[in-house]
One Martini backbone bead per residue (centre of mass of N, CA, C, O) as a GRO file, in nm:
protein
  138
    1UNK     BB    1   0.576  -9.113   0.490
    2UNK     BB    2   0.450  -8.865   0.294
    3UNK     BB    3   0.130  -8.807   0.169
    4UNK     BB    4  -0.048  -8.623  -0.082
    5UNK     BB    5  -0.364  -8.578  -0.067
    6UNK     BB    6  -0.400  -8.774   0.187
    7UNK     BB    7  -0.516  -9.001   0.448
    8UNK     BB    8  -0.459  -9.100   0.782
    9UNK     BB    9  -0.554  -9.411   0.941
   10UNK     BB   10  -0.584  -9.586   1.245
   11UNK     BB   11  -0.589  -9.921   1.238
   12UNK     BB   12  -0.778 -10.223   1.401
   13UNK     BB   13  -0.691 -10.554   1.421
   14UNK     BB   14  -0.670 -10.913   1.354
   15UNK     BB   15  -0.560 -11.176   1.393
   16UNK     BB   16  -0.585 -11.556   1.413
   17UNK     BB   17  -0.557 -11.537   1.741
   18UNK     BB   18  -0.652 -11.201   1.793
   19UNK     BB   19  -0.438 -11.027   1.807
   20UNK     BB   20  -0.344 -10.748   1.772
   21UNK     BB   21  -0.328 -10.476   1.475
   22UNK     BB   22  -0.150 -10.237   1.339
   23UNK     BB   23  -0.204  -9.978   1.096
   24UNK     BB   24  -0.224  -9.766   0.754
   25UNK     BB   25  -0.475  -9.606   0.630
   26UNK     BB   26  -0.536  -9.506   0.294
   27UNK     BB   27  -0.746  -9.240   0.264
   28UNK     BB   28  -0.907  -9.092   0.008
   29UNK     BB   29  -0.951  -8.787  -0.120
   30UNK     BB   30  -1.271  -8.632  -0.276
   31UNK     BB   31  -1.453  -8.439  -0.420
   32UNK     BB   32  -1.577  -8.654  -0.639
   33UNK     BB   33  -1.755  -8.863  -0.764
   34UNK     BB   34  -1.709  -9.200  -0.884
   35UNK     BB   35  -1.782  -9.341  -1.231
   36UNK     BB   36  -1.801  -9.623  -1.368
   37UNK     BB   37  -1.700  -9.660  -1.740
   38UNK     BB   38  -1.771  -9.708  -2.063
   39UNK     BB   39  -1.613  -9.491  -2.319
   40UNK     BB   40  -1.578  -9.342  -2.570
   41UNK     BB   41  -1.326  -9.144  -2.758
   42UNK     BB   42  -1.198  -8.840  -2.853
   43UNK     BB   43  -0.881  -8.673  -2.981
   44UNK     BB   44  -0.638  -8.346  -2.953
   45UNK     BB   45  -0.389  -8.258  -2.946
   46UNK     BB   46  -0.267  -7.910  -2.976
   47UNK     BB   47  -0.053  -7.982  -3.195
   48UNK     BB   48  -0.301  -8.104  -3.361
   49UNK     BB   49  -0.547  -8.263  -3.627
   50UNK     BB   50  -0.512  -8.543  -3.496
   51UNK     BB   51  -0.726  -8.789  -3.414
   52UNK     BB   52  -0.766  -9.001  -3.118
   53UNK     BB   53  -0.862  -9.294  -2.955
   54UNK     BB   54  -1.022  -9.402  -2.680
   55UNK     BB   55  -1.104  -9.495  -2.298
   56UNK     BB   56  -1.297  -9.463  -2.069
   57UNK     BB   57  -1.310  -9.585  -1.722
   58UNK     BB   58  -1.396  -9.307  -1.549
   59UNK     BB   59  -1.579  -9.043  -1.343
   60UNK     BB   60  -1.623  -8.704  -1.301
   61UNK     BB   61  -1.649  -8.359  -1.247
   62UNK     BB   62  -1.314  -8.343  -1.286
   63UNK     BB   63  -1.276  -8.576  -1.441
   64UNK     BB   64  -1.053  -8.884  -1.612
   65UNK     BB   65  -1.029  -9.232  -1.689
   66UNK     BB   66  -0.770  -9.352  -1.937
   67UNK     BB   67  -0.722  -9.499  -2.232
   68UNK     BB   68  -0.429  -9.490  -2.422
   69UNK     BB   69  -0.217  -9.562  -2.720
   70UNK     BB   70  -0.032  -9.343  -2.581
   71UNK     BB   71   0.178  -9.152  -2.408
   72UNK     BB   72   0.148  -8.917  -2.149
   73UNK     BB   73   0.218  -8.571  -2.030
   74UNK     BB   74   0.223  -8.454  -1.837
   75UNK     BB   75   0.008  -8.136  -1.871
   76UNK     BB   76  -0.084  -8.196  -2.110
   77UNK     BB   77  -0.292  -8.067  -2.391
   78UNK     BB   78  -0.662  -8.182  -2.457
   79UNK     BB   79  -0.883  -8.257  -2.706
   80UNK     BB   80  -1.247  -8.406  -2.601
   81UNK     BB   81  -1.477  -8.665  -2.720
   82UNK     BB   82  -1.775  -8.795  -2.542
   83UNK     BB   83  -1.932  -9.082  -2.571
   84UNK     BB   84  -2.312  -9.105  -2.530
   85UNK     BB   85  -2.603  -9.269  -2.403
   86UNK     BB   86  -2.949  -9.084  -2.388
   87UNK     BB   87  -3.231  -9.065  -2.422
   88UNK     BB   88  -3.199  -9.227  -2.718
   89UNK     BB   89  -2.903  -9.078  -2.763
   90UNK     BB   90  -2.667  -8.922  -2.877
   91UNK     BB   91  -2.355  -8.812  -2.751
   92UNK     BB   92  -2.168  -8.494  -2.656
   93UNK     BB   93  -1.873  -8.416  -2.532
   94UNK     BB   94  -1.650  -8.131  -2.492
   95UNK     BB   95  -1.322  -8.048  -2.430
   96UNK     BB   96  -1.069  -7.956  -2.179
   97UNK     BB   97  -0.760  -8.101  -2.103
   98UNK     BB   98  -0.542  -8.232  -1.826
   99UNK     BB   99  -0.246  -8.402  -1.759
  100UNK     BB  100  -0.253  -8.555  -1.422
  101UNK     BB  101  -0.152  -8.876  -1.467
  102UNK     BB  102   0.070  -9.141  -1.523
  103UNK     BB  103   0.107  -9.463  -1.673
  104UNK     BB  104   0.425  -9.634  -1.776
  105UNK     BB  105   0.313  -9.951  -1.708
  106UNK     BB  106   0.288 -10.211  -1.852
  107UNK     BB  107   0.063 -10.495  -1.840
  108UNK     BB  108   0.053 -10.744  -1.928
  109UNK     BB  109  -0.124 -10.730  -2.240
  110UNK     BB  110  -0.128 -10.449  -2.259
  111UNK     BB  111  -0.190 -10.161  -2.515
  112UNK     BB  112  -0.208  -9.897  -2.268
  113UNK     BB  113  -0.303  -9.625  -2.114
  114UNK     BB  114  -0.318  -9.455  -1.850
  115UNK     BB  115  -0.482  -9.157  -1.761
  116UNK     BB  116  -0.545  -8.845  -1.613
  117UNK     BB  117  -0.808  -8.605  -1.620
  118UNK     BB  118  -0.882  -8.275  -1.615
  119UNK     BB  119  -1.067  -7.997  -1.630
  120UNK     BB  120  -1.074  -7.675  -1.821
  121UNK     BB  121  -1.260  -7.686  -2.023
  122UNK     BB  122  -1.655  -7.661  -2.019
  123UNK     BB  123  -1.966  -7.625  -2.092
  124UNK     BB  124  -2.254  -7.567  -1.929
  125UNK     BB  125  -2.376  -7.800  -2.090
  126UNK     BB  126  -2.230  -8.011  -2.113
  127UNK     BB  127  -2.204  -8.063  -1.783
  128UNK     BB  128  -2.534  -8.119  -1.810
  129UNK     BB  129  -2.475  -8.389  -1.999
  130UNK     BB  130  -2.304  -8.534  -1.761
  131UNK     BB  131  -2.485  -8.523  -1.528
  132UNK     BB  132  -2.684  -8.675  -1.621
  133UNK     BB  133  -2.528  -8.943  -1.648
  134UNK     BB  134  -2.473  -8.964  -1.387
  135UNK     BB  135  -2.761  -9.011  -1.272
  136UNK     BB  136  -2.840  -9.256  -1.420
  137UNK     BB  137  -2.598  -9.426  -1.263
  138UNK     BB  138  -2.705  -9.390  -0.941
   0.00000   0.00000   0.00000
């Protein structure tokens, strides 16, 4: 089976004998280097004027992983403001995001959604207000 934008590495381990074992270890590659957050959002519909709370999950300089209070659909556009403290003041960066994979599937307890986004449009300020907080984290 073709994984697409995987790349495929033959591993090569030991079971409790001793005897080699192969199998097929499937390394993600990523543009961007990606960074555990837990920060509010606040987002918009394209078509609606009402706004709802979610929670980013992880961040990179091309996306995010959030949880969503509803499902979101593939390819959906989303207007989306990330808040978080830098530098003991609060910021926000603004974004255009698009809904490029959702989990369909909660598990047991969950009450959210997860989804990524990627970005499609964010000023040249809020990015350097992104990396900003990236620097912090690392």
């Amino acid at each position: 089976m073709e994984l697409p934008n995987w790349s495929k590495a033959l591993m090569k381990t030991e079971d409790k004998e001793g005897k080699p074992r192969y199998g097929i270890a499937i390394l993600e590659k990523r543009k961007y280097r990606r960074f555990t957050i837990r920060l509010p959002i606040e987002y918009y519909r394209a078509d609606s004027p009402i706004h709802q709370t979610g929670r980013a999950l992880d961040a990179s300089e091309g996306g995010l992983q959030i949880l969503f209070p509803e499902q979101m659909e593939i390819g959906q556009s989303l207007k989306l403001k990330l808040f978080f403290s830098f530098d003991s003041e609060l910021n926000t960066v603004e974004m255009f995001v698009e809904v490029v994979w959702t989990n369909t599937q909660l598990d047991e307890g969950e009450e959210q959604y997860r989804s990524g986004v990627k970005f499609v449009n964010i000023s040249p300020e809020d990015m350097t207000k992104f990396k900003n907080l990236f620097a912090s984290l690392s």
